[in-house]
PDB file of C-alpha atoms in Angstrom:
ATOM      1  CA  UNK A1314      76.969 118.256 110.638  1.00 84.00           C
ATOM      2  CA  UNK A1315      79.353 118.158 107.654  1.00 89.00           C
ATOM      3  CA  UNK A1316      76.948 115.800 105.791  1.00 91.00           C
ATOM      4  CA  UNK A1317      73.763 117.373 106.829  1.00 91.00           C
ATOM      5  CA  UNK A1318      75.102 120.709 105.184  1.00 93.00           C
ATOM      6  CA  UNK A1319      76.343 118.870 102.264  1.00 95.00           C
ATOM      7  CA  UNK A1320      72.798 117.508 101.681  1.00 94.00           C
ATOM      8  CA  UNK A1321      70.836 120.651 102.468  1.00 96.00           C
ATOM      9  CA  UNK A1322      73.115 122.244  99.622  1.00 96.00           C
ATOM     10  CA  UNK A1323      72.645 120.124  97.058  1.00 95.00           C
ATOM     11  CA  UNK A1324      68.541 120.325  97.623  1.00 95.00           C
ATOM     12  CA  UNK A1325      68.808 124.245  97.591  1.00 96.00           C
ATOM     13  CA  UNK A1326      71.198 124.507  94.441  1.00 95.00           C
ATOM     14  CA  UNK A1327      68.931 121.980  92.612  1.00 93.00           C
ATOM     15  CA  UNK A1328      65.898 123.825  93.285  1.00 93.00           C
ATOM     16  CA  UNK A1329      67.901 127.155  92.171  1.00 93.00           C
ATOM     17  CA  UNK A1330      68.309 125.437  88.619  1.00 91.00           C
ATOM     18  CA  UNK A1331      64.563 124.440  88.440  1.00 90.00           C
ATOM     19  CA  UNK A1332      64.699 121.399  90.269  1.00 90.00           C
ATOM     20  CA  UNK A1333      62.124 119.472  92.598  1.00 91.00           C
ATOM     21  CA  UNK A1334      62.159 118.121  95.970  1.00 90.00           C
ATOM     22  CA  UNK A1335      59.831 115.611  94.688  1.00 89.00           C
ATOM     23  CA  UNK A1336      62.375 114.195  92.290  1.00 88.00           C
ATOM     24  CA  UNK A1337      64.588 113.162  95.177  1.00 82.00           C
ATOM     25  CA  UNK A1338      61.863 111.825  97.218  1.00 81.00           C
ATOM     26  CA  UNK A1339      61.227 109.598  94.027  1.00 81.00           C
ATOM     27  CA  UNK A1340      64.205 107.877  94.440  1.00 81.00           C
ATOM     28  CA  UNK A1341      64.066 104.567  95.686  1.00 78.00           C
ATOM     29  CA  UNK A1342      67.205 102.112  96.370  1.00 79.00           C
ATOM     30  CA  UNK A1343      67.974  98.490  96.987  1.00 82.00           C
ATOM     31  CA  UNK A1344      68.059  97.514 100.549  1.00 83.00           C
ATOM     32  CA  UNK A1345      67.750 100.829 101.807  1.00 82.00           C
ATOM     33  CA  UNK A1346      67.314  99.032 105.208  1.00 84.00           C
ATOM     34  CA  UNK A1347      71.295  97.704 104.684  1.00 85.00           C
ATOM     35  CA  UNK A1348      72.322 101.731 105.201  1.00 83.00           C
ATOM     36  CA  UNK A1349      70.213 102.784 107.567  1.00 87.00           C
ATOM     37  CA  UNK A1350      71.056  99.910 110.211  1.00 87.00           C
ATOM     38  CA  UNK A1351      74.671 100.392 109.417  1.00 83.00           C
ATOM     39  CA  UNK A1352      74.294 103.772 110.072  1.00 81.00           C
ATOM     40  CA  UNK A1353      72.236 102.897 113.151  1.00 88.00           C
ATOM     41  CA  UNK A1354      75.443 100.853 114.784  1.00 83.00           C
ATOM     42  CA  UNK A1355      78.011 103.710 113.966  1.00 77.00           C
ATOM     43  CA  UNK A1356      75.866 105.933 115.302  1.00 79.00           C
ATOM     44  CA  UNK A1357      75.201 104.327 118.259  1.00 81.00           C
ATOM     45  CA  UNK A1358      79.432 103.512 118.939  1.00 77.00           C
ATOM     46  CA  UNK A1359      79.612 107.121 118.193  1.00 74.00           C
ATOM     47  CA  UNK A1360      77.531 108.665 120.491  1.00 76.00           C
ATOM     48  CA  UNK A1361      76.323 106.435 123.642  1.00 77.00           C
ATOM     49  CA  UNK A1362      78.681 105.080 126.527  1.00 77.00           C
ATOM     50  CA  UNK A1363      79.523 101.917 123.433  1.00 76.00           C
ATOM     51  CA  UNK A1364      82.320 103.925 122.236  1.00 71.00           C
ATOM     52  CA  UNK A1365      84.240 103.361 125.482  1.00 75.00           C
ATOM     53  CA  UNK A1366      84.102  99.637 125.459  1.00 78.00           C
ATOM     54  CA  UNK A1367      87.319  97.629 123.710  1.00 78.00           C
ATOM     55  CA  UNK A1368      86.869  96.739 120.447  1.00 80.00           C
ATOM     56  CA  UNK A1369      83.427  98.942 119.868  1.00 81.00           C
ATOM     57  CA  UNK A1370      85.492 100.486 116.799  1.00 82.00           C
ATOM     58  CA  UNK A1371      85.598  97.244 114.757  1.00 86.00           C
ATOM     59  CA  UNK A1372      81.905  97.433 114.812  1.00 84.00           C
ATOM     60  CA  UNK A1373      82.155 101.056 113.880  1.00 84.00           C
ATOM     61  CA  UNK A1374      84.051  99.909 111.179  1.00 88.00           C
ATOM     62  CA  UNK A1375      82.081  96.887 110.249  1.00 88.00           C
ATOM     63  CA  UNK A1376      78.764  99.672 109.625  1.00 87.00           C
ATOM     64  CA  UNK A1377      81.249 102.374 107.361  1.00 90.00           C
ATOM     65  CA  UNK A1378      82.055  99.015 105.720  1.00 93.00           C
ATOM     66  CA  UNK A1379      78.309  98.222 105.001  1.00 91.00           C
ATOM     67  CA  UNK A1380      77.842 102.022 104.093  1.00 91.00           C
ATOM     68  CA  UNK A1381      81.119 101.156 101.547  1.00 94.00           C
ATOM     69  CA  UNK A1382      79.080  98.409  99.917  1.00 93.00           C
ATOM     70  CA  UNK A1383      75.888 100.097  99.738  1.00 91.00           C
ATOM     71  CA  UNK A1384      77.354 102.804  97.981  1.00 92.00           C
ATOM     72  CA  UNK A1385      79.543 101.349  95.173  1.00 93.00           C
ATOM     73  CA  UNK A1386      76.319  98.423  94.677  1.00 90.00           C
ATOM     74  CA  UNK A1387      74.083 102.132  93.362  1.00 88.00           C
ATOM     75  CA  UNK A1388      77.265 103.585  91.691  1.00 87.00           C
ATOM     76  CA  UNK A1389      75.533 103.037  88.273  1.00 83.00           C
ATOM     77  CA  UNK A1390      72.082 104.375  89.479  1.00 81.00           C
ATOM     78  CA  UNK A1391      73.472 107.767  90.972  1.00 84.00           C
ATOM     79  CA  UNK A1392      76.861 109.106  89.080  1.00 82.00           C
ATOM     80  CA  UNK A1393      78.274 110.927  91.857  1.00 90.00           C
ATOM     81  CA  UNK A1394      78.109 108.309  94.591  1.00 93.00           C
ATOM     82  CA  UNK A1395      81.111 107.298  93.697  1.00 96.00           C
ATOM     83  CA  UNK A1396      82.817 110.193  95.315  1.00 97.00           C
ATOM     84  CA  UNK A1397      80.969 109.095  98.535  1.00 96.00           C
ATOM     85  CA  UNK A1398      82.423 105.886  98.474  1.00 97.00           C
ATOM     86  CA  UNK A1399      85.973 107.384  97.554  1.00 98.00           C
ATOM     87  CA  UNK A1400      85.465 109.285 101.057  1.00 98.00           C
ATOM     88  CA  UNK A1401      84.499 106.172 102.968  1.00 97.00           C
ATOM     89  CA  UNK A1402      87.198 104.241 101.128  1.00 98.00           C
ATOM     90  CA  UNK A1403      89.828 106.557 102.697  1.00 98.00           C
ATOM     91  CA  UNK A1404      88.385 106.752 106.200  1.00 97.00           C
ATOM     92  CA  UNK A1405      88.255 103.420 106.067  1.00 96.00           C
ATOM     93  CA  UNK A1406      91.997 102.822 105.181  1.00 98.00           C
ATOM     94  CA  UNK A1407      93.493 105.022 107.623  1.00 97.00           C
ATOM     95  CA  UNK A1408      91.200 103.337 110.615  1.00 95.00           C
ATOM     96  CA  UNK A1409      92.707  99.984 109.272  1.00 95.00           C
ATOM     97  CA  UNK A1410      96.104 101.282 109.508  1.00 96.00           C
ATOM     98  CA  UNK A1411      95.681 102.654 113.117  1.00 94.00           C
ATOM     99  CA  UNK A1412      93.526  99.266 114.716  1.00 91.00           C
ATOM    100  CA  UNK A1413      90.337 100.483 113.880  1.00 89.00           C
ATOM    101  CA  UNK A1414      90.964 104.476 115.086  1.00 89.00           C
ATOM    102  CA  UNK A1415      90.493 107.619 112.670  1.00 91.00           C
ATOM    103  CA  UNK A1416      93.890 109.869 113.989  1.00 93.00           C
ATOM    104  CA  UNK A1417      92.905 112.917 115.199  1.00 91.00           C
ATOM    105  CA  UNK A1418      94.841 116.444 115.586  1.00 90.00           C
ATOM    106  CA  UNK A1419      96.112 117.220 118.875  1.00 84.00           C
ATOM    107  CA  UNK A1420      94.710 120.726 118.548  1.00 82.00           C
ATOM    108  CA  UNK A1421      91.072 119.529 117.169  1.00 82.00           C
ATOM    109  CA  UNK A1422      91.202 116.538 119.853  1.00 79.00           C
ATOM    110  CA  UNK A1423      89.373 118.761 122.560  1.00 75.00           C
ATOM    111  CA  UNK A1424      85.787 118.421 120.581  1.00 55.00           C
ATOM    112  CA  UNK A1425      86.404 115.187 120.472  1.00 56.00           C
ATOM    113  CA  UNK A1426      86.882 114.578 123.849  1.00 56.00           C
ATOM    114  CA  UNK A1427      84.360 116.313 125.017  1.00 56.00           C
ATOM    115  CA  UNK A1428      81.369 115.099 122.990  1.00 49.00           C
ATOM    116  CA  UNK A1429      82.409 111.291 124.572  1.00 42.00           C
ATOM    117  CA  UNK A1430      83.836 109.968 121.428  1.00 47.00           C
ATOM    118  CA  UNK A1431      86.862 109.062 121.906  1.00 67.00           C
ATOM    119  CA  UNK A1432      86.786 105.324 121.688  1.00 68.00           C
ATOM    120  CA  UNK A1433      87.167 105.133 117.432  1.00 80.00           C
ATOM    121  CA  UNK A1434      89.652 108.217 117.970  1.00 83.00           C
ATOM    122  CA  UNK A1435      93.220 107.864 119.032  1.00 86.00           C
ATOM    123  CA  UNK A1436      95.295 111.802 119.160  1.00 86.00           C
ATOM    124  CA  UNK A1437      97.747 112.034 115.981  1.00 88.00           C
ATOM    125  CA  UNK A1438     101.175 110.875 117.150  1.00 87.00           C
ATOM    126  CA  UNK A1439     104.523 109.356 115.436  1.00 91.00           C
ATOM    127  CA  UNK A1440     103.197 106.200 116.443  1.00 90.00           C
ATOM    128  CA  UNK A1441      99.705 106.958 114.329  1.00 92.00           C
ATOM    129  CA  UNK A1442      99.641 105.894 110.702  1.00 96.00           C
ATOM    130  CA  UNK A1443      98.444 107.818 107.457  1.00 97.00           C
ATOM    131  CA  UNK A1444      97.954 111.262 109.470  1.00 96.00           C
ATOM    132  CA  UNK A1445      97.485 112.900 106.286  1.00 96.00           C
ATOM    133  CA  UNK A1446      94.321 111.108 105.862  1.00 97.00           C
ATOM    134  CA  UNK A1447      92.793 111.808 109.450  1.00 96.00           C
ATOM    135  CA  UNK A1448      90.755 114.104 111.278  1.00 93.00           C
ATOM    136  CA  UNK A1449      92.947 117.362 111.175  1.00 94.00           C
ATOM    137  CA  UNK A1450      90.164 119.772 108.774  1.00 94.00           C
ATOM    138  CA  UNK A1451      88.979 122.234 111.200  1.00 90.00           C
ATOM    139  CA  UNK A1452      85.780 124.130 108.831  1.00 85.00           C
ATOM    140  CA  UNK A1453      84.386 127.263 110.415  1.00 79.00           C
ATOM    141  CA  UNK A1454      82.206 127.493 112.054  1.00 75.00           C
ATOM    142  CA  UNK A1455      81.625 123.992 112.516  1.00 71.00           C
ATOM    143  CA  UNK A1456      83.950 122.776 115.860  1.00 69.00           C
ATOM    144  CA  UNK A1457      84.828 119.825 114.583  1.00 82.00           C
ATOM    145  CA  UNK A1458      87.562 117.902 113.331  1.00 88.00           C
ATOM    146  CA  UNK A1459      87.278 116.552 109.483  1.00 93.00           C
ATOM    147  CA  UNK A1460      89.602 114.202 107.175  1.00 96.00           C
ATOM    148  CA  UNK A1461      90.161 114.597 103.536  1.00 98.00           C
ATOM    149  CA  UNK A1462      87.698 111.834 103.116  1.00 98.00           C
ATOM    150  CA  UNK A1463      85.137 113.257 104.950  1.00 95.00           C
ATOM    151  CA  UNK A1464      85.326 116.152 102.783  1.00 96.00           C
ATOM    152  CA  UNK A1465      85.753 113.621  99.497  1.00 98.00           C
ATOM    153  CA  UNK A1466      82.051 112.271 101.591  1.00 96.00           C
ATOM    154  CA  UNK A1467      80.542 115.509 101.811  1.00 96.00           C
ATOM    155  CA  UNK A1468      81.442 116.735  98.253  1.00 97.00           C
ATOM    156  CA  UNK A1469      79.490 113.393  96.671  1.00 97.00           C
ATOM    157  CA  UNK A1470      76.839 113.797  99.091  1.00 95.00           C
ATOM    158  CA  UNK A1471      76.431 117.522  97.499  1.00 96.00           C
ATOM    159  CA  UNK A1472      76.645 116.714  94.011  1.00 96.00           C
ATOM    160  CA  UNK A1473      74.527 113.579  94.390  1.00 93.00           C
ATOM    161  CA  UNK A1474      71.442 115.361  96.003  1.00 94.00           C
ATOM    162  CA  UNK A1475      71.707 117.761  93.316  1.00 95.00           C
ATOM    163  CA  UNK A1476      71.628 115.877  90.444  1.00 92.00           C
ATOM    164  CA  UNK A1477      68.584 113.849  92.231  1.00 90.00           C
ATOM    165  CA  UNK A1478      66.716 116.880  92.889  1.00 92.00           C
ATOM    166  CA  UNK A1479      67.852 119.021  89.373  1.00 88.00           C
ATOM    167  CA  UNK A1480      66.646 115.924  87.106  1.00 77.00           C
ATOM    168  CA  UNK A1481      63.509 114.138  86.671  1.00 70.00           C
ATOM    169  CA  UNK A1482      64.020 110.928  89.310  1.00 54.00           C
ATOM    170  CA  UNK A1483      65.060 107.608  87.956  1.00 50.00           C
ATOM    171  CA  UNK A1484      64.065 104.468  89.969  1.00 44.00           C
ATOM    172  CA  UNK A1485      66.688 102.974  91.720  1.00 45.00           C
ATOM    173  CA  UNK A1486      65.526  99.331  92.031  1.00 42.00           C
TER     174      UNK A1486
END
């Protein structure tokens, strides 16, 4: 939902400073297939009866590694992707450090758990490593839980919509 916002605001503040839809829709990238079935596979650990099976995280991981790829290969085409892959970069980290499981506060923990997606999730703990870095961002009125890289994620997503929809589209080939 984070993301989806993030998007949504960079359209509307690039069509507040004169921009065009059309000059996103313009944009086209490199193996835009490569994104969309990684995002297919986290999606699907995330949200069907996958994310209770061992080991569905590592492929979880394997798509946000794909997404990591994808995003520093346009770095040069769209200038603010980089903050997107900063984002991914940390999420990534601290699911390395904790066997392939974004920590979660104990007091966020109940969405979690009730939305079925607890299998990439473990509850923050003294045994959990780089809880700094996971899922303890609570943004109203959103009931979720967020990490400084999903925020980091959300903020590139933002700027880079905007810039795409402000200024004429370049081809991303």
């Amino acid at each position: 939902m984070l993301f989806l916002f993030a998007i949504v605001l960079g359209i509307v503040f690039g069509l507040l400073t004169g921009g065009k839809v059309g000059n996103l829709a313009r944009i086209r990238f490199r193996w835009p297939w490569l994104v969309l079935a990684a995002v297919i596979v986290r999606e699907a650990v995330l949200l069907t009866p996958l994310n209770r099976v061992a080991g569905a995280q590592y492929a979880y991981m394997l798509g946000l590694a794909a997404i990591l790829a994808w995003t520093v290969w346009h770095w040069n085409r769209l200038s603010a992707l980089w903050l997107v892959s900063a984002g991914i970069a940390v999420n990534l980290l601290v699911m390395i450090a904790n066997g392939g499981r974004m920590p979660v506060a104990t007091e966020l923990a109940g969405s979690l758990v009730r939305r079925g997606t607890v299998g990439q999730y473990v509850v923050m703990s003294s045994d959990t490593h780089l809880n700094l870095l996971g899922d303890w961002i609570a943004l109203y009125p959103v009931p979720e839980a967020y990490s400084p890289g999903d925020v980091l994620i959300a903020l590139g997503l933002a700027i880079t919509v905007f810039i795409a929809t402000a200024t004429p589209a370049r081809i991303v080939s």
